[in-house]
PDB file of C-alpha atoms in Angstrom:
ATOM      1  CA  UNK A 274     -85.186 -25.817-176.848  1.00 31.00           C
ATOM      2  CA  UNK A 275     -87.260 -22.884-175.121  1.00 33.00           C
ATOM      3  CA  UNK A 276     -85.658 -19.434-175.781  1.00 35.00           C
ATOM      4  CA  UNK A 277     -85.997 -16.248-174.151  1.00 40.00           C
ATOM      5  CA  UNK A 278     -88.884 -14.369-175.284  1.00 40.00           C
ATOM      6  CA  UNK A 279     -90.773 -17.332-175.998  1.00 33.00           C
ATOM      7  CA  UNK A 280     -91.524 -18.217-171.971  1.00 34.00           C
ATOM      8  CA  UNK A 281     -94.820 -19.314-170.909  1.00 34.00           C
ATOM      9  CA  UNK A 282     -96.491 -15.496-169.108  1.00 34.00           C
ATOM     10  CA  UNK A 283     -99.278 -15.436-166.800  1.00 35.00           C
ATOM     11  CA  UNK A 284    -101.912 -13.366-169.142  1.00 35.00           C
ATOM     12  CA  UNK A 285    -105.580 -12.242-169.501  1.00 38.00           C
ATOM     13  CA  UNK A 286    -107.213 -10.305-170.656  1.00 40.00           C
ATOM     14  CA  UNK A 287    -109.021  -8.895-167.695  1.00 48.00           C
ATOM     15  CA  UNK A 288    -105.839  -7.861-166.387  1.00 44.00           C
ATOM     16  CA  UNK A 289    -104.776  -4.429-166.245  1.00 62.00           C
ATOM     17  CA  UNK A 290    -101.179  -4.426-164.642  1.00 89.00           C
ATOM     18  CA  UNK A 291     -98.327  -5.184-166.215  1.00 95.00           C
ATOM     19  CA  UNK A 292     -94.598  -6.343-165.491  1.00 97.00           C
ATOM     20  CA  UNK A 293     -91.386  -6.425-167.993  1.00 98.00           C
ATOM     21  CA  UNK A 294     -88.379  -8.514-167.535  1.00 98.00           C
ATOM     22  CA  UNK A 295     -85.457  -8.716-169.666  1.00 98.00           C
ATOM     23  CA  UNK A 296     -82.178  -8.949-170.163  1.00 98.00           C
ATOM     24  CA  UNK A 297     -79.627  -6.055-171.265  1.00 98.00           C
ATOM     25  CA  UNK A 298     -76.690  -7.197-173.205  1.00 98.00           C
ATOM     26  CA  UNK A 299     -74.477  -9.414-170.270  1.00 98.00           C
ATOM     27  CA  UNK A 300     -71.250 -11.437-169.925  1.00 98.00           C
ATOM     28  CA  UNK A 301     -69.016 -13.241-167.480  1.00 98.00           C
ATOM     29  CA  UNK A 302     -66.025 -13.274-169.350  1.00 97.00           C
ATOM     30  CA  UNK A 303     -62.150 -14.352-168.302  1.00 97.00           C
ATOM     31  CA  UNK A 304     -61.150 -11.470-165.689  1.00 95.00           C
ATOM     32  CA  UNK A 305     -64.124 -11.884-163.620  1.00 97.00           C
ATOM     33  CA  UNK A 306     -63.747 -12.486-159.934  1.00 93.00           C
ATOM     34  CA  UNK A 307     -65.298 -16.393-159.789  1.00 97.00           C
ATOM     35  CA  UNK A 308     -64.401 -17.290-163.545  1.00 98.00           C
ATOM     36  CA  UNK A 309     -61.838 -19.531-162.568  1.00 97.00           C
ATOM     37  CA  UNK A 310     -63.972 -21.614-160.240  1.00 97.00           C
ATOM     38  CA  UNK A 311     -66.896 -21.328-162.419  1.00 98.00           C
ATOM     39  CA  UNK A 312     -64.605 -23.129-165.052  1.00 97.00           C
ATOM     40  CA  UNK A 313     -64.454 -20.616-167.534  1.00 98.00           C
ATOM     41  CA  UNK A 314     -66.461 -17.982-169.432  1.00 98.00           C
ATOM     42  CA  UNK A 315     -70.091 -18.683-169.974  1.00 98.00           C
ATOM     43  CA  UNK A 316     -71.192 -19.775-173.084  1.00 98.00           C
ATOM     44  CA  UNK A 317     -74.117 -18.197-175.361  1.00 98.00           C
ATOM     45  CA  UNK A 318     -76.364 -21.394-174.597  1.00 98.00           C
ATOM     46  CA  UNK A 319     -75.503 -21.031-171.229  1.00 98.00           C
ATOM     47  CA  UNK A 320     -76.576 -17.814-171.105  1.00 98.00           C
ATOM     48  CA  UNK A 321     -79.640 -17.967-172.503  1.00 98.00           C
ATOM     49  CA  UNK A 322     -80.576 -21.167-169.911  1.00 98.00           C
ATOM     50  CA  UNK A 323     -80.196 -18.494-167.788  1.00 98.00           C
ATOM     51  CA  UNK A 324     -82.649 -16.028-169.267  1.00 98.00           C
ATOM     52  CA  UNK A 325     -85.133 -19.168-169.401  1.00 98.00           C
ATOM     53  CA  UNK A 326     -84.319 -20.139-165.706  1.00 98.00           C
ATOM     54  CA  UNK A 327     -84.687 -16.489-164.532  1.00 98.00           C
ATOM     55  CA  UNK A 328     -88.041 -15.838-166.664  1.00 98.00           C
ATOM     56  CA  UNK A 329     -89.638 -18.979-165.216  1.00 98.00           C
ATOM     57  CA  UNK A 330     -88.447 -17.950-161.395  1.00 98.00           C
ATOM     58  CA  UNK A 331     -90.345 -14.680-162.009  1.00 98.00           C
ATOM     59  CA  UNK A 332     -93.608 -16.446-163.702  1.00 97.00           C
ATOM     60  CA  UNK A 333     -93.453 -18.723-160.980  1.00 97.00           C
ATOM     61  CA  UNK A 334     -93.597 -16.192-158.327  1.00 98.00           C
ATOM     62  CA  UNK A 335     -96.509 -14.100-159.201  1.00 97.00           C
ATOM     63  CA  UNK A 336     -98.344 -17.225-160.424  1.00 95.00           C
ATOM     64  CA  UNK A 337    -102.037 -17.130-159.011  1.00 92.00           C
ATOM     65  CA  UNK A 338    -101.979 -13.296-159.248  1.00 95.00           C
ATOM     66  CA  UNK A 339    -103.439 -10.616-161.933  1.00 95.00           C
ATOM     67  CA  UNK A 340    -100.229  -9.444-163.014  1.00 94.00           C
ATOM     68  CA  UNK A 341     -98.991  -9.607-166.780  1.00 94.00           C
ATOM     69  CA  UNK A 342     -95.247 -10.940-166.950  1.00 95.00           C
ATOM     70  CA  UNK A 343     -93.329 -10.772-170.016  1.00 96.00           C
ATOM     71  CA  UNK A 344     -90.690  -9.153-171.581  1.00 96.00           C
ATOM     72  CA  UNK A 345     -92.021  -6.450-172.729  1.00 96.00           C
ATOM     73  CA  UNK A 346     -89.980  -3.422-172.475  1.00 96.00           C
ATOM     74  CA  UNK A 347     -92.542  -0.913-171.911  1.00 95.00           C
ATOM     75  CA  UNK A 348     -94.442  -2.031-169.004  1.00 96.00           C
ATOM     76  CA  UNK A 349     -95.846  -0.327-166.402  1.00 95.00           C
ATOM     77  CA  UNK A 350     -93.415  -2.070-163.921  1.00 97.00           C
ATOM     78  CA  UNK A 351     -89.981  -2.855-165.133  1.00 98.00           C
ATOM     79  CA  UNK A 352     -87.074  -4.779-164.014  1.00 98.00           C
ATOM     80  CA  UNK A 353     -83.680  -5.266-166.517  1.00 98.00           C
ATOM     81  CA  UNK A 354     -80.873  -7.263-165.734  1.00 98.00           C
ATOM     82  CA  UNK A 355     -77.580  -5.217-166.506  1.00 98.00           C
ATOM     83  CA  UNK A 356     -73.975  -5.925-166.181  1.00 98.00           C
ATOM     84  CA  UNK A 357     -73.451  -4.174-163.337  1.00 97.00           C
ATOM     85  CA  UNK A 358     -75.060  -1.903-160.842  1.00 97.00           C
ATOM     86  CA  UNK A 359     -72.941   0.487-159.276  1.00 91.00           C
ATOM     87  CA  UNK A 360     -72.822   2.414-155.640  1.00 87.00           C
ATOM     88  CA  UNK A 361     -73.803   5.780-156.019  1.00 82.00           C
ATOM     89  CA  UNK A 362     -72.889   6.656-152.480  1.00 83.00           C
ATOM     90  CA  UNK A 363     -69.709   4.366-152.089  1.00 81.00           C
ATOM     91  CA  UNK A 364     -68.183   3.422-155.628  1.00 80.00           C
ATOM     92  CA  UNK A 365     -65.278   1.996-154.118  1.00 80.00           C
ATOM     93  CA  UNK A 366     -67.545  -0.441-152.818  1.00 83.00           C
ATOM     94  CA  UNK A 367     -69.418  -3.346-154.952  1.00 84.00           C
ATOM     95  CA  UNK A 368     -73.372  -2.229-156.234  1.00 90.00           C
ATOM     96  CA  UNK A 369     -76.470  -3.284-155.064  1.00 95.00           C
ATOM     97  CA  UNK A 370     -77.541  -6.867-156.171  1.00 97.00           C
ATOM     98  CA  UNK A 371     -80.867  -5.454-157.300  1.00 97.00           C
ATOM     99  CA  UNK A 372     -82.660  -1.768-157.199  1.00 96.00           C
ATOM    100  CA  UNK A 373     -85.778  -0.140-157.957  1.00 95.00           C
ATOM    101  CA  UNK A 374     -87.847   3.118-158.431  1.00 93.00           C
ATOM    102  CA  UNK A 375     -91.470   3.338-157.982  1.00 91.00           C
ATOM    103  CA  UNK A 376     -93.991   6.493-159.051  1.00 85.00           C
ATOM    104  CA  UNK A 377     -97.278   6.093-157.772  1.00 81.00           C
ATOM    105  CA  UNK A 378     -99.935   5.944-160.181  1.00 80.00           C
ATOM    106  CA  UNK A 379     -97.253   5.333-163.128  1.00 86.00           C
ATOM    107  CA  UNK A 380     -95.780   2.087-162.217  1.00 93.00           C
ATOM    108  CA  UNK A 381     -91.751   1.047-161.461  1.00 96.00           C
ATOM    109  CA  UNK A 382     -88.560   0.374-163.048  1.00 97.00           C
ATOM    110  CA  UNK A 383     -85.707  -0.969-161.707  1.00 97.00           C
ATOM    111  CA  UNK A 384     -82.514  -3.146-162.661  1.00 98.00           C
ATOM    112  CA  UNK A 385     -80.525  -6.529-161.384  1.00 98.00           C
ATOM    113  CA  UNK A 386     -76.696  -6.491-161.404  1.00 98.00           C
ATOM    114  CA  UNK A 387     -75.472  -9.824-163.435  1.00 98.00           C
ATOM    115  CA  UNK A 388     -72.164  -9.620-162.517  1.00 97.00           C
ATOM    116  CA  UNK A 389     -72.709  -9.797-158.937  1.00 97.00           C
ATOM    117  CA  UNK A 390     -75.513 -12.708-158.779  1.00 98.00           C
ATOM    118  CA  UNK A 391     -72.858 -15.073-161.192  1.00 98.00           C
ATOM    119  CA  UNK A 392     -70.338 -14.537-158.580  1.00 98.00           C
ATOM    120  CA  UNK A 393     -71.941 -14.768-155.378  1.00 98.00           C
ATOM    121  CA  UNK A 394     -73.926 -18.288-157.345  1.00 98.00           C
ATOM    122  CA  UNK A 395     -70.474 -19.540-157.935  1.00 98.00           C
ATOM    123  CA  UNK A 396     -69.603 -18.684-154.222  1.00 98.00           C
ATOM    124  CA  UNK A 397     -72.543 -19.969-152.879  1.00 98.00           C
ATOM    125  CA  UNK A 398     -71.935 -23.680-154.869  1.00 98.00           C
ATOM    126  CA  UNK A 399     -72.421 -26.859-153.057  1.00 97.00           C
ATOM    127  CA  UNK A 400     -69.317 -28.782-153.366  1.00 95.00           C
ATOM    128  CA  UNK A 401     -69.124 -31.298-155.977  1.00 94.00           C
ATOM    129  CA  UNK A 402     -71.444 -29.160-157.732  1.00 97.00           C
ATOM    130  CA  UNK A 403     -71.248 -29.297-161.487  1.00 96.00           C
ATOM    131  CA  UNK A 404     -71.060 -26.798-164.007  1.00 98.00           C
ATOM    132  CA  UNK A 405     -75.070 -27.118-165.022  1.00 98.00           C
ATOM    133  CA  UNK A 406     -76.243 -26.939-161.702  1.00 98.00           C
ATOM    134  CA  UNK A 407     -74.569 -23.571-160.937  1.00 98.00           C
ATOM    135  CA  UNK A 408     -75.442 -22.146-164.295  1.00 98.00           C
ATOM    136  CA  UNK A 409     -79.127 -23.248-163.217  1.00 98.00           C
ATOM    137  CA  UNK A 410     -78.475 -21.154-160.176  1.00 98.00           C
ATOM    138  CA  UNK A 411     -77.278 -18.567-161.518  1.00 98.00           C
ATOM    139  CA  UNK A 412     -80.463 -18.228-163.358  1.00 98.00           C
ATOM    140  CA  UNK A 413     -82.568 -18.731-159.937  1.00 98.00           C
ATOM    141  CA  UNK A 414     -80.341 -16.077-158.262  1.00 98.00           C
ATOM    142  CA  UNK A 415     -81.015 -13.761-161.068  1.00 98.00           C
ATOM    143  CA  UNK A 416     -85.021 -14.485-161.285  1.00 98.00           C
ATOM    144  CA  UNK A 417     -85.763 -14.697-157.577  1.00 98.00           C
ATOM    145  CA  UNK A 418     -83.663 -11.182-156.873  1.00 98.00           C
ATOM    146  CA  UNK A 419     -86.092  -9.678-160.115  1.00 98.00           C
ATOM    147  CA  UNK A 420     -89.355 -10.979-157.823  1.00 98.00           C
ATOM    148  CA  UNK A 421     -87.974  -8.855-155.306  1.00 97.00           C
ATOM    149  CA  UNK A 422     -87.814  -5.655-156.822  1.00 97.00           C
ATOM    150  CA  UNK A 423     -91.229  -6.045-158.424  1.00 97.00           C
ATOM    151  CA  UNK A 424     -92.577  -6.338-155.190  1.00 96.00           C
ATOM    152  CA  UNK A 425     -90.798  -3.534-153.774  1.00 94.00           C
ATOM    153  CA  UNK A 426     -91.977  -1.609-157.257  1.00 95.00           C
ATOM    154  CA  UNK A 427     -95.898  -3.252-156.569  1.00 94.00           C
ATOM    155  CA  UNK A 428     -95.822  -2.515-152.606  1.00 93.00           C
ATOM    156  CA  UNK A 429     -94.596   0.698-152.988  1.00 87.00           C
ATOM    157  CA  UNK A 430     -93.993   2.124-149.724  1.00 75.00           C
ATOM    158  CA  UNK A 431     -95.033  -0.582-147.521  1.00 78.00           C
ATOM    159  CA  UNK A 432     -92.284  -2.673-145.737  1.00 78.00           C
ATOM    160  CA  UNK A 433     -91.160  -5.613-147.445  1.00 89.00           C
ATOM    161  CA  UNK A 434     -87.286  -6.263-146.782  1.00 88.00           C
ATOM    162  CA  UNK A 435     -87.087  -9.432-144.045  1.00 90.00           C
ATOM    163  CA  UNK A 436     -84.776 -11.592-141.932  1.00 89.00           C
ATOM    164  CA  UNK A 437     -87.273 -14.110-141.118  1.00 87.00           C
ATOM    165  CA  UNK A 438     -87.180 -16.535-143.297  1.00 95.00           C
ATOM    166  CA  UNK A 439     -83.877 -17.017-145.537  1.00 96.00           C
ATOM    167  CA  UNK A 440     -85.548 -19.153-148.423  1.00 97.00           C
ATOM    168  CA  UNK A 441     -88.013 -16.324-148.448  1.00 97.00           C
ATOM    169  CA  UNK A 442     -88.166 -13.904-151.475  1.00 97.00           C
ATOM    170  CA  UNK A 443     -88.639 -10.978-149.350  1.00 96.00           C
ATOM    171  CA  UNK A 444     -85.538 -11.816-147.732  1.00 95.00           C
ATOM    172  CA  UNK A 445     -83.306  -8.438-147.494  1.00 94.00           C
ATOM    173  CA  UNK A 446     -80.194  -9.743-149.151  1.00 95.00           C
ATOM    174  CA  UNK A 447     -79.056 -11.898-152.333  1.00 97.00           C
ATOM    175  CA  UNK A 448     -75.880 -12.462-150.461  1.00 96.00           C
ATOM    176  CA  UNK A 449     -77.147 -16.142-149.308  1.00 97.00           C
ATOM    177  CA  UNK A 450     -77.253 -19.813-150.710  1.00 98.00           C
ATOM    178  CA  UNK A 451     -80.889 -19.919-150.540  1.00 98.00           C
ATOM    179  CA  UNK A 452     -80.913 -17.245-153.115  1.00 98.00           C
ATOM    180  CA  UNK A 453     -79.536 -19.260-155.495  1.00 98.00           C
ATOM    181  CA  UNK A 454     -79.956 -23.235-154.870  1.00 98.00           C
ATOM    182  CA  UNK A 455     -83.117 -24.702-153.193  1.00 97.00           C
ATOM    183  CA  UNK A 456     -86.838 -23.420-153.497  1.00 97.00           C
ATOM    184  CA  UNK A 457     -87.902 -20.096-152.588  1.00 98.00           C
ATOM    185  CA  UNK A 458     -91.429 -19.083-151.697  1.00 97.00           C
ATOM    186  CA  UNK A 459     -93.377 -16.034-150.452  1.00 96.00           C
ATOM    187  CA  UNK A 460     -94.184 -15.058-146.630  1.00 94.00           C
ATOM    188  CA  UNK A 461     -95.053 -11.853-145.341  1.00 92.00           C
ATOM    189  CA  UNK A 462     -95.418 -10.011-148.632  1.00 94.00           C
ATOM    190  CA  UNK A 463     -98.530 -12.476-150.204  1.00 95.00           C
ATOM    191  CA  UNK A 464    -101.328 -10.910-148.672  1.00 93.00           C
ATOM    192  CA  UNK A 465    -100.025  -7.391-149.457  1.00 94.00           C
ATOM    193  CA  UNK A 466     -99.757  -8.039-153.395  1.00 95.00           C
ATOM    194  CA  UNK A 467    -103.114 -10.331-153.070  1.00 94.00           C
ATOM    195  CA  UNK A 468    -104.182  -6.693-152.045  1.00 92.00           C
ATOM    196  CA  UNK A 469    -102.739  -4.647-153.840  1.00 90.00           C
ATOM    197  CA  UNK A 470    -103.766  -6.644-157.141  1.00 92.00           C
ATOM    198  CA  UNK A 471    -107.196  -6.782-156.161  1.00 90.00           C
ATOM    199  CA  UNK A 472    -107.606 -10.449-155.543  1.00 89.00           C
ATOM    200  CA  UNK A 473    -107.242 -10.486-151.311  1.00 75.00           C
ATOM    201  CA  UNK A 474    -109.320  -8.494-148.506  1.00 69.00           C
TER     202      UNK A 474
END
């Protein structure tokens, strides 16, 4: 069985830009707001399909580009999935799904709120749906909102939030189904990273 850690990475040696992914201690425990639906707690194994699903989602996404993903906790650009992510400006109100903070010239960091993305995968569910197949999701929801705030962390200033396209990762919110279940693909952000990675006009 593939663990965490031990994910395929897109790597060369040629390639001078880095990105880190990994996960911070997380649960979903009894208490949680979708728990019950979800069927219980999840489990150790099922947490670490979700590491594996969520590492693939972000391999798979950068694919094709000079960019060195692993988990490697020093790299130049940074994402960590934590428990929670909270509203600075609101905290009565529920955190971001995802957030990020760029330097320019020293790379990004920036963090993914697990408790969030296992709720709103639950939510999102199609019914019938069994308990592998949202835990798969979960995963997705987790990886594909991670691909978004590298490329806000890679783009820098340059506009990337969208309502164009839903199944889009450039898409402005994780509060969707596509985030979770169905394939996701880039649109109006490609060319920009092609770019910005040195292998596009």
């Amino acid at each position: 069985m593939l663990t965490f850690g031990a994910w395929g990475v897109i790597r060369s040696a040629d390639r001078d830009l880095d990105a880190g992914f990994w996960f911070e201690p997380v649960t979903y425990g009894e208490g949680e707001a979708m728990v019950d639906r979800l069927g219980g707690p999840l489990t150790s194994a099922e947490l670490n399909t979700i590491k594996v699903v969520a590492a693939s989602e972000v391999a798979k996404a950068f694919a094709g580009l000079p960019l060195d993903v692993s988990d490697r906790t020093d790299a130049m650009f940074r994402v960590r999935v934590v428990q929670e992510l909270l509203n600075v400006r609101a905290p009565k109100y529920p955190g971001p799904a995802g957030e990020s903070r760029t330097i320019p010239g020293y790379g990004g960091q920036g963090a993914v709120n697990f408790r969030q993305l296992v709720s709103s995968a639950v939510a999102y569910a199609p019914p019938g749906a069994d308990r592998a197949v949202v835990v798969e999701a979960i995963g997705r929801g987790v990886g594909r909102t991670a691909v978004h705030e590298f490329a806000h962390q890679l783009l820098g200033s340059a506009a990337l939030d969208s309502t164009a396209d839903r199944s889009s990762y450039e898409f402005r919110s994780a509060d969707r189904r596509e985030q979770f279940y169905g394939d996701a693909h880039w649109s109006s952000a490609w060319p920009g990273l092609k770019r910005r990675l040195g292998v596009g006009p």
